[in-house]
Short mmCIF file of N, CA and C in Angstrom, two decimals:
data_model
loop_
_atom_site.label_atom_id
_atom_site.label_comp_id
_atom_site.label_asym_id
_atom_site.label_seq_id
_atom_site.Cartn_x
_atom_site.Cartn_y
_atom_site.Cartn_z
N UNK A 93 1.51 0.57 4.63
CA UNK A 93 0.28 0.23 5.37
C UNK A 93 0.54 0.32 6.90
N UNK A 94 -0.32 0.90 7.61
CA UNK A 94 -0.19 0.89 9.15
C UNK A 94 -0.89 -0.35 9.63
N UNK A 95 -0.11 -1.16 10.43
CA UNK A 95 -0.66 -2.30 11.08
C UNK A 95 -1.08 -2.11 12.39
N UNK A 96 -2.28 -2.54 12.73
CA UNK A 96 -2.70 -2.32 14.08
C UNK A 96 -1.69 -3.06 15.03
N UNK A 97 -1.62 -2.55 16.30
CA UNK A 97 -0.70 -3.10 17.19
C UNK A 97 -1.37 -4.21 17.98
N UNK A 98 -2.62 -4.24 17.95
CA UNK A 98 -3.41 -5.30 18.71
C UNK A 98 -4.09 -6.21 17.68
N UNK A 99 -4.18 -7.50 17.86
CA UNK A 99 -4.94 -8.31 17.00
C UNK A 99 -6.16 -8.84 17.74
N UNK A 100 -7.20 -9.07 17.01
CA UNK A 100 -8.45 -9.61 17.62
C UNK A 100 -8.64 -11.07 17.55
N UNK A 101 -7.86 -11.72 16.80
CA UNK A 101 -7.93 -13.18 16.80
C UNK A 101 -6.70 -13.73 16.10
N UNK A 102 -6.63 -15.11 16.01
CA UNK A 102 -5.46 -15.86 15.57
C UNK A 102 -5.34 -15.55 14.00
N UNK A 103 -6.43 -15.60 13.32
CA UNK A 103 -6.24 -15.43 11.85
C UNK A 103 -5.77 -14.06 11.46
N UNK A 104 -6.27 -13.06 12.11
CA UNK A 104 -5.73 -11.68 11.97
C UNK A 104 -4.33 -11.63 12.30
N UNK A 105 -3.79 -12.23 13.32
CA UNK A 105 -2.43 -12.30 13.67
C UNK A 105 -1.67 -12.87 12.60
N UNK A 106 -2.02 -13.98 11.96
CA UNK A 106 -1.32 -14.60 10.88
C UNK A 106 -1.23 -13.70 9.69
N UNK A 107 -2.41 -13.01 9.38
CA UNK A 107 -2.40 -12.21 8.21
C UNK A 107 -1.44 -10.99 8.46
N UNK A 108 -1.40 -10.42 9.63
CA UNK A 108 -0.53 -9.35 9.95
C UNK A 108 0.92 -9.71 9.90
N UNK A 109 1.15 -10.83 10.30
CA UNK A 109 2.61 -11.38 10.32
C UNK A 109 3.08 -11.56 8.77
N UNK A 110 2.08 -12.02 7.84
CA UNK A 110 2.44 -12.29 6.57
C UNK A 110 2.75 -10.76 5.86
N UNK A 111 1.81 -9.87 6.20
CA UNK A 111 2.01 -8.58 5.55
C UNK A 111 3.40 -7.91 6.07
N UNK A 112 3.65 -8.06 7.30
CA UNK A 112 4.89 -7.45 7.80
C UNK A 112 6.10 -8.17 7.30
N UNK A 113 5.96 -9.44 7.11
CA UNK A 113 7.19 -10.20 6.47
C UNK A 113 7.32 -9.73 5.00
N UNK A 114 6.18 -9.72 4.28
CA UNK A 114 6.38 -9.33 2.91
C UNK A 114 6.95 -7.84 2.71
N UNK A 115 6.47 -6.93 3.70
CA UNK A 115 6.95 -5.55 3.65
C UNK A 115 8.55 -5.56 3.85
N UNK A 116 8.95 -6.26 4.79
CA UNK A 116 10.40 -6.40 5.09
C UNK A 116 11.09 -6.95 3.83
N UNK A 117 10.51 -7.97 3.28
CA UNK A 117 11.23 -8.64 2.07
C UNK A 117 11.32 -7.75 0.91
N UNK A 118 10.21 -6.97 0.78
CA UNK A 118 10.20 -5.97 -0.30
C UNK A 118 11.39 -5.06 -0.27
N UNK A 119 11.68 -4.46 0.90
CA UNK A 119 12.74 -3.63 1.16
C UNK A 119 14.11 -4.18 0.73
N UNK A 120 14.26 -5.46 1.09
CA UNK A 120 15.55 -6.22 0.79
C UNK A 120 15.66 -6.50 -0.69
N UNK A 121 14.59 -6.83 -1.38
CA UNK A 121 14.66 -7.15 -2.78
C UNK A 121 14.89 -5.83 -3.50
N UNK A 122 14.35 -4.69 -3.11
CA UNK A 122 14.54 -3.50 -3.71
C UNK A 122 16.14 -3.13 -3.59
N UNK A 123 16.57 -3.35 -2.41
CA UNK A 123 18.07 -3.07 -2.18
C UNK A 123 18.93 -3.99 -3.05
N UNK A 124 18.57 -5.25 -3.39
CA UNK A 124 19.20 -6.20 -4.27
C UNK A 124 19.35 -5.55 -5.65
N UNK A 125 18.35 -4.79 -6.04
CA UNK A 125 18.40 -4.14 -7.37
C UNK A 125 19.20 -2.78 -7.33
N UNK A 126 18.91 -2.04 -6.24
CA UNK A 126 19.54 -0.59 -6.21
C UNK A 126 21.01 -0.72 -6.01
N UNK A 127 21.46 -1.77 -5.24
CA UNK A 127 22.91 -1.80 -4.85
C UNK A 127 23.75 -2.75 -5.64
N UNK A 128 23.12 -3.34 -6.75
CA UNK A 128 23.83 -4.37 -7.57
C UNK A 128 25.19 -3.87 -8.23
N UNK A 129 25.27 -2.58 -8.42
CA UNK A 129 26.48 -2.02 -8.98
C UNK A 129 27.48 -1.59 -7.98
N UNK A 130 27.21 -1.75 -6.62
CA UNK A 130 28.16 -1.42 -5.56
C UNK A 130 29.24 -2.39 -5.44
N UNK A 131 30.49 -1.95 -5.01
CA UNK A 131 31.50 -2.86 -4.79
C UNK A 131 31.12 -3.88 -3.56
N UNK A 132 31.55 -5.11 -3.63
CA UNK A 132 31.30 -6.04 -2.57
C UNK A 132 29.83 -6.40 -2.39
N UNK A 133 29.01 -6.16 -3.43
CA UNK A 133 27.60 -6.39 -3.36
C UNK A 133 27.34 -7.84 -3.29
N UNK A 134 26.41 -8.32 -2.36
CA UNK A 134 25.98 -9.74 -2.29
C UNK A 134 24.46 -9.65 -2.09
N UNK A 135 23.56 -10.22 -2.93
CA UNK A 135 22.19 -10.25 -2.73
C UNK A 135 21.77 -10.92 -1.46
N UNK A 136 20.70 -10.42 -0.72
CA UNK A 136 20.24 -11.02 0.41
C UNK A 136 18.81 -11.32 0.30
N UNK A 137 18.19 -12.19 1.11
CA UNK A 137 16.83 -12.48 1.19
C UNK A 137 16.35 -12.88 2.53
N UNK A 138 15.02 -12.86 2.82
CA UNK A 138 14.62 -13.40 4.01
C UNK A 138 14.25 -14.86 3.84
N UNK A 139 14.18 -15.59 4.88
CA UNK A 139 13.99 -17.10 4.86
C UNK A 139 12.47 -17.34 4.61
N UNK A 140 12.16 -17.28 3.25
CA UNK A 140 10.71 -17.45 2.84
C UNK A 140 10.15 -18.84 3.26
N UNK A 141 10.97 -19.88 2.90
CA UNK A 141 10.56 -21.28 3.06
C UNK A 141 10.38 -21.51 4.63
N UNK A 142 11.30 -21.07 5.45
CA UNK A 142 11.17 -21.27 6.88
C UNK A 142 9.96 -20.53 7.41
N UNK A 143 9.75 -19.19 6.84
CA UNK A 143 8.55 -18.55 7.49
C UNK A 143 7.34 -19.24 7.10
N UNK A 144 7.28 -19.86 5.81
CA UNK A 144 6.05 -20.46 5.34
C UNK A 144 5.82 -21.74 6.14
N UNK A 145 6.84 -22.50 6.44
CA UNK A 145 6.72 -23.66 7.28
C UNK A 145 6.31 -23.34 8.64
N UNK A 146 6.76 -22.29 9.26
CA UNK A 146 6.36 -21.84 10.57
C UNK A 146 4.78 -21.43 10.74
N UNK A 147 4.55 -20.73 9.66
CA UNK A 147 3.04 -20.30 9.56
C UNK A 147 2.18 -21.55 9.37
N UNK A 148 2.57 -22.39 8.42
CA UNK A 148 1.78 -23.58 8.18
C UNK A 148 1.66 -24.52 9.48
N UNK A 149 2.70 -24.54 10.26
CA UNK A 149 2.73 -25.37 11.43
C UNK A 149 1.77 -24.75 12.39
N UNK A 150 1.76 -23.41 12.59
CA UNK A 150 1.02 -22.58 13.44
C UNK A 150 -0.51 -22.72 13.19
N UNK A 151 -0.84 -22.75 11.86
CA UNK A 151 -2.27 -22.93 11.37
C UNK A 151 -2.62 -24.23 11.60
N UNK A 152 -1.89 -25.25 11.40
CA UNK A 152 -2.18 -26.63 11.61
C UNK A 152 -2.53 -26.86 13.09
N UNK A 153 -1.72 -26.29 13.94
CA UNK A 153 -1.97 -26.38 15.45
C UNK A 153 -3.26 -25.66 15.76
N UNK A 154 -3.53 -24.49 15.13
CA UNK A 154 -4.77 -23.81 15.38
C UNK A 154 -6.01 -24.57 14.96
N UNK A 155 -5.88 -25.22 13.81
CA UNK A 155 -7.00 -26.12 13.37
C UNK A 155 -7.19 -27.33 14.23
N UNK A 156 -6.23 -27.85 14.83
CA UNK A 156 -6.44 -28.96 15.75
C UNK A 156 -6.81 -28.60 17.29
N UNK A 157 -6.29 -27.49 17.69
CA UNK A 157 -6.60 -27.17 19.16
C UNK A 157 -7.31 -25.89 19.34
N UNK A 158 -7.42 -25.02 18.27
CA UNK A 158 -7.97 -23.90 18.45
C UNK A 158 -7.13 -22.71 18.96
N UNK A 159 -5.88 -22.94 19.15
CA UNK A 159 -5.07 -22.00 19.64
C UNK A 159 -3.83 -21.76 18.61
N UNK A 160 -3.32 -20.61 18.60
CA UNK A 160 -2.22 -20.36 17.65
C UNK A 160 -0.96 -20.20 18.50
N UNK A 161 0.02 -21.19 18.08
CA UNK A 161 1.27 -21.22 18.71
C UNK A 161 2.30 -20.90 17.68
N UNK A 162 3.14 -19.94 17.80
CA UNK A 162 4.10 -19.48 16.95
C UNK A 162 5.45 -19.92 17.54
N UNK A 163 6.10 -20.85 16.77
CA UNK A 163 7.30 -21.35 17.32
C UNK A 163 8.44 -20.72 16.52
N UNK A 164 9.59 -20.41 17.13
CA UNK A 164 10.69 -19.85 16.53
C UNK A 164 11.41 -20.92 15.50
N UNK A 165 11.94 -20.32 14.51
CA UNK A 165 12.83 -21.18 13.61
C UNK A 165 14.22 -20.72 13.83
N UNK A 166 15.12 -21.11 12.86
CA UNK A 166 16.52 -20.76 12.99
C UNK A 166 16.67 -19.25 12.66
N UNK A 167 15.90 -18.72 11.73
CA UNK A 167 16.10 -17.45 11.32
C UNK A 167 14.90 -16.49 11.43
N UNK A 168 13.93 -17.10 11.99
CA UNK A 168 12.61 -16.42 12.23
C UNK A 168 12.22 -16.56 13.77
N UNK A 169 12.22 -15.43 14.54
CA UNK A 169 11.94 -15.45 15.95
C UNK A 169 10.62 -14.64 16.30
N UNK A 170 9.82 -15.25 17.02
CA UNK A 170 8.58 -14.49 17.47
C UNK A 170 8.84 -14.05 19.00
N UNK A 171 8.28 -12.90 19.25
CA UNK A 171 8.46 -12.25 20.49
C UNK A 171 7.12 -11.93 21.11
N UNK A 172 7.17 -11.14 22.14
CA UNK A 172 5.94 -10.82 22.92
C UNK A 172 5.16 -9.69 22.13
N UNK A 173 3.88 -9.52 22.37
CA UNK A 173 3.02 -8.44 21.74
C UNK A 173 3.07 -8.55 20.18
N UNK A 174 3.08 -9.77 19.65
CA UNK A 174 3.03 -9.82 18.25
C UNK A 174 4.25 -9.53 17.44
N UNK A 175 5.36 -9.15 18.13
CA UNK A 175 6.60 -8.94 17.40
C UNK A 175 7.18 -10.10 16.85
N UNK A 176 7.88 -9.95 15.76
CA UNK A 176 8.79 -10.98 15.15
C UNK A 176 9.99 -10.50 14.46
N UNK A 177 10.90 -11.26 14.25
CA UNK A 177 12.09 -10.92 13.49
C UNK A 177 12.50 -12.01 12.54
N UNK A 178 12.72 -11.62 11.22
CA UNK A 178 13.23 -12.46 10.21
C UNK A 178 14.55 -12.01 9.88
N UNK A 179 15.47 -12.87 9.95
CA UNK A 179 16.90 -12.36 9.72
C UNK A 179 17.25 -12.67 8.25
N UNK A 180 17.73 -11.61 7.43
CA UNK A 180 18.11 -11.77 6.20
C UNK A 180 19.45 -12.38 6.02
N UNK A 181 19.65 -13.15 4.96
CA UNK A 181 20.96 -13.81 4.73
C UNK A 181 21.35 -13.69 3.31
N UNK A 182 22.59 -13.92 3.09
CA UNK A 182 23.09 -13.98 1.66
C UNK A 182 22.25 -14.99 0.84
N UNK A 183 21.76 -14.50 -0.26
CA UNK A 183 21.00 -15.53 -1.07
C UNK A 183 22.07 -16.19 -2.07
N UNK A 184 22.43 -17.40 -1.73
CA UNK A 184 23.61 -18.03 -2.50
C UNK A 184 23.23 -18.17 -4.00
N UNK A 185 21.89 -18.77 -4.17
CA UNK A 185 21.48 -18.83 -5.52
C UNK A 185 21.50 -17.52 -6.36
N UNK A 186 20.99 -16.54 -5.75
CA UNK A 186 21.00 -15.27 -6.47
C UNK A 186 22.40 -14.78 -6.72
N UNK A 187 23.33 -15.00 -5.66
CA UNK A 187 24.71 -14.49 -5.82
C UNK A 187 25.40 -15.21 -7.09
N UNK A 188 25.13 -16.54 -7.20
CA UNK A 188 25.72 -17.26 -8.29
C UNK A 188 25.10 -16.79 -9.54
N UNK A 189 23.89 -16.59 -9.68
CA UNK A 189 23.26 -16.04 -10.82
C UNK A 189 23.80 -14.56 -11.18
N UNK A 190 24.03 -13.84 -10.13
CA UNK A 190 24.62 -12.52 -10.33
C UNK A 190 25.83 -12.55 -10.87
N UNK A 191 26.74 -13.51 -10.52
CA UNK A 191 28.01 -13.66 -11.08
C UNK A 191 28.08 -14.19 -12.49
N UNK A 192 27.11 -14.95 -12.81
CA UNK A 192 27.06 -15.58 -14.15
C UNK A 192 26.26 -14.73 -15.19
N UNK A 193 25.31 -14.04 -14.85
CA UNK A 193 24.36 -13.44 -15.74
C UNK A 193 23.65 -12.35 -15.09
N UNK A 194 24.02 -11.08 -15.09
CA UNK A 194 23.27 -10.03 -14.36
C UNK A 194 21.96 -9.68 -14.97
N UNK A 195 21.78 -9.82 -16.25
CA UNK A 195 20.32 -9.61 -16.78
C UNK A 195 19.43 -10.71 -16.18
N UNK A 196 19.83 -12.03 -16.13
CA UNK A 196 18.95 -12.87 -15.63
C UNK A 196 18.67 -12.78 -14.08
N UNK A 197 19.69 -12.33 -13.51
CA UNK A 197 19.78 -11.96 -11.98
C UNK A 197 18.73 -10.92 -11.75
N UNK A 198 18.65 -9.94 -12.56
CA UNK A 198 17.73 -8.79 -12.48
C UNK A 198 16.27 -9.29 -12.71
N UNK A 199 16.14 -10.12 -13.70
CA UNK A 199 14.78 -10.68 -13.96
C UNK A 199 14.29 -11.49 -12.73
N UNK A 200 15.22 -12.37 -12.22
CA UNK A 200 14.83 -13.14 -11.05
C UNK A 200 14.36 -12.29 -9.92
N UNK A 201 15.10 -11.18 -9.71
CA UNK A 201 14.83 -10.28 -8.55
C UNK A 201 13.44 -9.69 -8.71
N UNK A 202 13.17 -9.25 -9.90
CA UNK A 202 11.86 -8.66 -10.33
C UNK A 202 10.74 -9.66 -10.15
N UNK A 203 11.02 -10.88 -10.60
CA UNK A 203 10.06 -12.02 -10.35
C UNK A 203 9.76 -12.20 -8.82
N UNK A 204 10.81 -12.19 -8.01
CA UNK A 204 10.66 -12.37 -6.53
C UNK A 204 9.75 -11.12 -6.03
N UNK A 205 10.07 -9.93 -6.54
CA UNK A 205 9.30 -8.75 -6.04
C UNK A 205 7.77 -8.92 -6.40
N UNK A 206 7.58 -9.45 -7.74
CA UNK A 206 6.21 -9.57 -8.01
C UNK A 206 5.41 -10.57 -7.27
N UNK A 207 6.13 -11.74 -7.02
CA UNK A 207 5.45 -12.82 -6.19
C UNK A 207 5.26 -12.35 -4.79
N UNK A 208 6.24 -11.56 -4.24
CA UNK A 208 6.07 -11.01 -2.79
C UNK A 208 4.88 -10.05 -2.84
N UNK A 209 4.88 -9.22 -3.84
CA UNK A 209 3.78 -8.20 -3.87
C UNK A 209 2.40 -8.85 -3.88
N UNK A 210 2.38 -9.86 -4.68
CA UNK A 210 1.11 -10.63 -4.70
C UNK A 210 0.75 -11.33 -3.50
N UNK A 211 1.63 -11.85 -2.72
CA UNK A 211 1.49 -12.54 -1.43
C UNK A 211 1.01 -11.36 -0.41
N UNK A 212 1.65 -10.19 -0.44
CA UNK A 212 1.18 -9.17 0.45
C UNK A 212 -0.19 -8.60 0.16
N UNK A 213 -0.53 -8.54 -1.16
CA UNK A 213 -1.87 -8.02 -1.54
C UNK A 213 -2.83 -9.05 -1.11
N UNK A 214 -2.60 -10.20 -1.32
CA UNK A 214 -3.68 -11.29 -0.84
C UNK A 214 -3.83 -11.29 0.58
N UNK A 215 -2.84 -11.25 1.39
CA UNK A 215 -3.03 -11.12 2.80
C UNK A 215 -3.69 -9.85 3.19
N UNK A 216 -3.36 -8.82 2.47
CA UNK A 216 -4.07 -7.50 2.91
C UNK A 216 -5.54 -7.48 2.47
N UNK A 217 -5.80 -8.09 1.35
CA UNK A 217 -7.26 -8.17 0.95
C UNK A 217 -8.08 -9.08 1.88
N UNK A 218 -7.38 -10.28 2.24
CA UNK A 218 -8.09 -11.19 3.20
C UNK A 218 -8.41 -10.50 4.54
N UNK A 219 -7.36 -9.67 5.01
CA UNK A 219 -7.60 -8.88 6.29
C UNK A 219 -8.71 -7.90 6.12
N UNK A 220 -8.66 -7.22 4.98
CA UNK A 220 -9.80 -6.27 4.87
C UNK A 220 -11.14 -6.90 4.74
N UNK A 221 -11.09 -8.02 4.04
CA UNK A 221 -12.42 -8.64 3.89
C UNK A 221 -12.94 -9.21 5.16
N UNK A 222 -11.90 -9.67 5.95
CA UNK A 222 -12.34 -10.24 7.34
C UNK A 222 -12.82 -9.14 8.25
N UNK A 223 -12.22 -7.88 8.19
CA UNK A 223 -12.66 -6.74 8.91
C UNK A 223 -14.07 -6.25 8.46
N UNK A 224 -14.31 -6.22 7.18
CA UNK A 224 -15.54 -5.87 6.59
C UNK A 224 -16.65 -6.77 7.14
N UNK A 225 -16.34 -8.12 6.94
CA UNK A 225 -17.38 -9.20 7.46
C UNK A 225 -17.67 -8.90 8.93
N UNK A 226 -16.66 -8.73 9.73
CA UNK A 226 -16.95 -8.45 11.12
C UNK A 226 -17.67 -7.24 11.47
N UNK A 227 -17.47 -6.24 10.73
CA UNK A 227 -18.24 -5.02 10.96
C UNK A 227 -19.63 -5.08 10.47
N UNK A 228 -19.84 -5.89 9.44
CA UNK A 228 -21.19 -6.19 8.96
C UNK A 228 -21.92 -6.93 9.92
N UNK A 229 -21.34 -8.04 10.50
CA UNK A 229 -21.96 -8.91 11.35
C UNK A 229 -22.36 -8.00 12.68
N UNK A 230 -21.49 -7.31 13.09
CA UNK A 230 -21.73 -6.40 14.26
C UNK A 230 -22.94 -5.56 14.05
N UNK A 231 -23.08 -4.94 12.86
CA UNK A 231 -24.24 -4.17 12.56
C UNK A 231 -25.50 -4.93 12.34
N UNK A 232 -25.43 -6.07 11.75
CA UNK A 232 -26.55 -6.94 11.51
C UNK A 232 -27.26 -7.52 12.83
N UNK A 233 -26.34 -7.75 13.81
CA UNK A 233 -27.03 -8.46 15.00
C UNK A 233 -26.97 -7.58 16.25
N UNK A 234 -26.75 -6.32 16.09
CA UNK A 234 -26.88 -5.37 17.27
C UNK A 234 -28.07 -4.67 17.19
#
């Protein structure tokens, strides 16, 4: 999906960040499956809980003050012009499961991919609906 470089409002910005985060995470989860037979393999993941907390905090601030303030976390950093970085780390739970039961590890990775895809789809659908509503409003009142 091509993401616009400019956002029109705070909610659009949040939805775009969710889409970007889930796209990055999908790549990492795919690597966790594709590289599981490589020597020295260790599964990685993005800091989902941290990203969720930062987005929830930003939305709470937006609800109270009408402005969106994105604060950095330990592994999630927000930059200028809508840029942000989420740093992948070794997923210790997945690593332990990988060492104990590779079939269960694979099922868990697939479950994560499905959940991640659902989150991405919801954010993309909300963004599309928002854009549709905005274009309809513009046509109806112009």
